[in-house]
Amino acid sequence: MIIRWLFSKTVREACTVKKHYRRLLAAQRDQLSAQAIGAIEAAVANLSQAITSRANKGAIRIKVEELQFAGEKWLKPYPNAAWRENVEVLLVALAVAMAIRTFFLQPFKIPTGSMQPTLFGVTSEPNFAKVEFWRNAEIPVEKEKIQAEIAAQFKERNSLQIPTGWERIKQWFEGNSYLHVVAEADGQVQHISPPVRFLIFNIKQTIVIGGHAQTIWFPPDYGEQPLQVRAGFNVPVGGGQHIDLYEGHVFHKGEDVIKMEVSAGDHLFVDRMSYNFRKPERGE
């Protein structure tokens, strides 16, 4: 039977039709008359017999048509049947997924670099965190040291090569995304708007340079926070990622405003089942 099902399209379609009308009969059994129930059950039994008795394809198709005729005659039609079926499939899939996450295996992502090197969080290259540290430090710092640090970070940013084509797709599957924004007008950074969010994700944010508004679309796995202005200076990006951007910063048309590579944090599967039966061991 299994081999025939695998190699015969007619048998597969017949099994699908039989399953469909069995489900409809089970859903409407309390609303149907005994005559209707008997007619549909007889048609289902005849189709099952044709399949199991290795009848030819023509005989199976005839029994399928008889079952469909009985269903159309006795079963009550559902309004928006296609929508109902799709919603039903979606709800079942969600229930199965939630059951797996709750009782067996739950995926997690480390969103920031705070747990390094134990677990690797979201990071970015280049990282202007040190630049902001020197800017906001309360102790006196040599001007040359600050300038050298800033120059090194900008050199790293300018040397970053963003891949294209298949290499970009390959990088995406490896957890590396890129954020590249170029100034479309000369002028200062006049405004950085609050982010537009969808559920737990930051989707986009708008900056205004020289009176020209530009939208920043965030790559996936971008961390916890988008651009935020603090004291008019540093602009932290998601848990330890930093870029050198602040209100009042002057850019020229065509100059890189943001150019960075974002590496996603570690993705883990948490075992929700085994430790109900034993204690965890050191190193797990």
PDB file of C-alpha atoms in Angstrom, residues 153-274:
ATOM      1  CA  GLN A 153      38.469  54.053  13.825  1.00  0.00           C
ATOM      2  CA  PHE A 154      37.621  56.099  10.734  1.00  0.00           C
ATOM      3  CA  LYS A 155      40.396  54.366   8.789  1.00  0.00           C
ATOM      4  CA  GLU A 156      38.911  51.006   9.754  1.00  0.00           C
ATOM      5  CA  ARG A 157      35.461  52.150   8.669  1.00  0.00           C
ATOM      6  CA  ASN A 158      36.647  53.472   5.320  1.00  0.00           C
ATOM      7  CA  SER A 159      38.559  50.275   4.574  1.00  0.00           C
ATOM      8  CA  LEU A 160      35.501  48.091   5.158  1.00  0.00           C
ATOM      9  CA  GLN A 161      34.482  46.308   1.954  1.00  0.00           C
ATOM     10  CA  ILE A 162      30.775  45.422   1.727  1.00  0.00           C
ATOM     11  CA  PRO A 163      30.331  42.257  -0.378  1.00  0.00           C
ATOM     12  CA  THR A 164      27.784  41.975  -3.158  1.00  0.00           C
ATOM     13  CA  GLY A 165      25.949  39.211  -4.989  1.00  0.00           C
ATOM     14  CA  TRP A 166      26.312  35.642  -3.785  1.00  0.00           C
ATOM     15  CA  GLU A 167      29.007  36.597  -1.279  1.00  0.00           C
ATOM     16  CA  ARG A 168      26.543  38.974   0.430  1.00  0.00           C
ATOM     17  CA  ILE A 169      23.970  36.155   0.605  1.00  0.00           C
ATOM     18  CA  LYS A 170      26.591  33.786   2.008  1.00  0.00           C
ATOM     19  CA  GLN A 171      27.558  36.357   4.652  1.00  0.00           C
ATOM     20  CA  TRP A 172      23.886  36.753   5.610  1.00  0.00           C
ATOM     21  CA  PHE A 173      23.542  33.015   6.232  1.00  0.00           C
ATOM     22  CA  GLU A 174      26.684  33.178   8.370  1.00  0.00           C
ATOM     23  CA  GLY A 175      25.060  35.870  10.540  1.00  0.00           C
ATOM     24  CA  ASN A 176      26.810  38.950   9.119  1.00  0.00           C
ATOM     25  CA  SER A 177      24.749  41.952   8.019  1.00  0.00           C
ATOM     26  CA  TYR A 178      25.845  45.354   6.767  1.00  0.00           C
ATOM     27  CA  LEU A 179      24.554  48.850   7.426  1.00  0.00           C
ATOM     28  CA  HIS A 180      25.644  51.520   4.946  1.00  0.00           C
ATOM     29  CA  VAL A 181      24.181  55.038   4.843  1.00  0.00           C
ATOM     30  CA  VAL A 182      25.600  57.789   2.606  1.00  0.00           C
ATOM     31  CA  ALA A 183      24.849  61.499   3.064  1.00  0.00           C
ATOM     32  CA  GLU A 184      22.474  62.731   0.354  1.00  0.00           C
ATOM     33  CA  ALA A 185      23.080  66.426   1.088  1.00  0.00           C
ATOM     34  CA  ASP A 186      25.667  68.718   2.652  1.00  0.00           C
ATOM     35  CA  GLY A 187      24.997  69.879   6.196  1.00  0.00           C
ATOM     36  CA  GLN A 188      24.757  68.998   9.839  1.00  0.00           C
ATOM     37  CA  VAL A 189      22.899  66.153  11.497  1.00  0.00           C
ATOM     38  CA  GLN A 190      19.830  68.075  12.615  1.00  0.00           C
ATOM     39  CA  HIS A 191      17.602  65.369  13.995  1.00  0.00           C
ATOM     40  CA  ILE A 192      17.545  61.655  14.826  1.00  0.00           C
ATOM     41  CA  SER A 193      13.972  60.379  15.157  1.00  0.00           C
ATOM     42  CA  PRO A 194      12.719  57.653  17.509  1.00  0.00           C
ATOM     43  CA  PRO A 195      12.732  54.178  15.927  1.00  0.00           C
ATOM     44  CA  VAL A 196       9.729  52.588  14.297  1.00  0.00           C
ATOM     45  CA  ARG A 197       9.184  49.230  15.989  1.00  0.00           C
ATOM     46  CA  PHE A 198       7.354  46.032  15.122  1.00  0.00           C
ATOM     47  CA  LEU A 199       6.866  43.733  18.116  1.00  0.00           C
ATOM     48  CA  ILE A 200      10.372  43.386  19.630  1.00  0.00           C
ATOM     49  CA  PHE A 201      12.208  44.500  16.483  1.00  0.00           C
ATOM     50  CA  ASN A 202      13.526  47.916  15.487  1.00  0.00           C
ATOM     51  CA  ILE A 203      12.605  48.296  11.833  1.00  0.00           C
ATOM     52  CA  LYS A 204      13.742  51.735  10.747  1.00  0.00           C
ATOM     53  CA  GLN A 205      14.829  55.168  11.914  1.00  0.00           C
ATOM     54  CA  THR A 206      15.112  58.557  10.242  1.00  0.00           C
ATOM     55  CA  ILE A 207      17.980  61.049  10.428  1.00  0.00           C
ATOM     56  CA  VAL A 208      17.920  64.565   8.974  1.00  0.00           C
ATOM     57  CA  ILE A 209      21.147  65.857   7.393  1.00  0.00           C
ATOM     58  CA  GLY A 210      21.165  69.362   5.910  1.00  0.00           C
ATOM     59  CA  GLY A 211      17.366  69.448   5.829  1.00  0.00           C
ATOM     60  CA  HIS A 212      17.198  66.138   3.922  1.00  0.00           C
ATOM     61  CA  ALA A 213      15.545  63.201   5.698  1.00  0.00           C
ATOM     62  CA  GLN A 214      17.127  59.750   5.255  1.00  0.00           C
ATOM     63  CA  THR A 215      15.766  56.429   6.439  1.00  0.00           C
ATOM     64  CA  ILE A 216      17.956  53.811   8.087  1.00  0.00           C
ATOM     65  CA  TRP A 217      16.712  50.247   7.638  1.00  0.00           C
ATOM     66  CA  PHE A 218      18.121  47.975  10.300  1.00  0.00           C
ATOM     67  CA  PRO A 219      19.508  44.554   9.368  1.00  0.00           C
ATOM     68  CA  PRO A 220      18.292  41.475  11.290  1.00  0.00           C
ATOM     69  CA  ASP A 221      19.934  40.562  14.599  1.00  0.00           C
ATOM     70  CA  TYR A 222      20.808  44.205  15.184  1.00  0.00           C
ATOM     71  CA  GLY A 223      20.770  44.157  18.957  1.00  0.00           C
ATOM     72  CA  GLU A 224      18.533  45.788  21.521  1.00  0.00           C
ATOM     73  CA  GLN A 225      18.694  49.514  20.725  1.00  0.00           C
ATOM     74  CA  PRO A 226      18.865  51.568  17.544  1.00  0.00           C
ATOM     75  CA  LEU A 227      20.477  55.001  17.306  1.00  0.00           C
ATOM     76  CA  GLN A 228      19.923  57.149  20.381  1.00  0.00           C
ATOM     77  CA  VAL A 229      21.380  60.566  21.163  1.00  0.00           C
ATOM     78  CA  ARG A 230      22.873  60.955  24.613  1.00  0.00           C
ATOM     79  CA  ALA A 231      24.072  64.364  25.718  1.00  0.00           C
ATOM     80  CA  GLY A 232      24.335  65.371  22.063  1.00  0.00           C
ATOM     81  CA  PHE A 233      27.408  63.200  21.647  1.00  0.00           C
ATOM     82  CA  ASN A 234      27.596  59.439  21.598  1.00  0.00           C
ATOM     83  CA  VAL A 235      25.133  57.306  19.701  1.00  0.00           C
ATOM     84  CA  PRO A 236      25.151  53.747  21.053  1.00  0.00           C
ATOM     85  CA  VAL A 237      23.942  50.958  18.803  1.00  0.00           C
ATOM     86  CA  GLY A 238      22.501  47.879  20.457  1.00  0.00           C
ATOM     87  CA  GLY A 239      24.495  46.790  23.472  1.00  0.00           C
ATOM     88  CA  GLY A 240      28.142  47.768  22.951  1.00  0.00           C
ATOM     89  CA  GLN A 241      28.020  48.626  19.237  1.00  0.00           C
ATOM     90  CA  HIS A 242      28.852  52.265  18.576  1.00  0.00           C
ATOM     91  CA  ILE A 243      29.167  54.596  15.623  1.00  0.00           C
ATOM     92  CA  ASP A 244      30.488  58.126  15.523  1.00  0.00           C
ATOM     93  CA  LEU A 245      27.298  60.079  14.845  1.00  0.00           C
ATOM     94  CA  TYR A 246      25.702  62.923  16.804  1.00  0.00           C
ATOM     95  CA  GLU A 247      23.530  65.968  16.241  1.00  0.00           C
ATOM     96  CA  GLY A 248      25.695  68.776  14.890  1.00  0.00           C
ATOM     97  CA  HIS A 249      28.069  66.413  13.061  1.00  0.00           C
ATOM     98  CA  VAL A 250      28.801  67.866   9.582  1.00  0.00           C
ATOM     99  CA  PHE A 251      28.706  65.631   6.507  1.00  0.00           C
ATOM    100  CA  HIS A 252      29.300  66.308   2.818  1.00  0.00           C
ATOM    101  CA  LYS A 253      27.160  64.830   0.070  1.00  0.00           C
ATOM    102  CA  GLY A 254      28.369  61.320  -0.814  1.00  0.00           C
ATOM    103  CA  GLU A 255      30.246  60.866   2.467  1.00  0.00           C
ATOM    104  CA  ASP A 256      29.685  57.717   4.521  1.00  0.00           C
ATOM    105  CA  VAL A 257      27.430  58.440   7.477  1.00  0.00           C
ATOM    106  CA  ILE A 258      27.259  54.854   8.707  1.00  0.00           C
ATOM    107  CA  LYS A 259      29.304  51.978   7.334  1.00  0.00           C
ATOM    108  CA  MET A 260      29.570  48.913   9.505  1.00  0.00           C
ATOM    109  CA  GLU A 261      29.347  45.137   9.653  1.00  0.00           C
ATOM    110  CA  VAL A 262      27.030  43.627  12.267  1.00  0.00           C
ATOM    111  CA  SER A 263      27.759  40.084  13.452  1.00  0.00           C
ATOM    112  CA  ALA A 264      24.799  38.273  15.022  1.00  0.00           C
ATOM    113  CA  GLY A 265      25.162  36.860  18.499  1.00  0.00           C
ATOM    114  CA  ASP A 266      25.364  33.157  19.260  1.00  0.00           C
ATOM    115  CA  HIS A 267      22.208  31.226  18.473  1.00  0.00           C
ATOM    116  CA  LEU A 268      21.453  28.524  21.013  1.00  0.00           C
ATOM    117  CA  PHE A 269      18.933  25.724  21.496  1.00  0.00           C
ATOM    118  CA  VAL A 270      17.938  25.330  25.145  1.00  0.00           C
ATOM    119  CA  ASP A 271      17.023  21.817  26.261  1.00  0.00           C
ATOM    120  CA  ARG A 272      13.680  22.104  28.084  1.00  0.00           C
ATOM    121  CA  MET A 273      13.169  18.374  28.648  1.00  0.00           C
ATOM    122  CA  SER A 274      16.268  16.476  29.786  1.00  0.00           C
TER     123      SER A 274
END
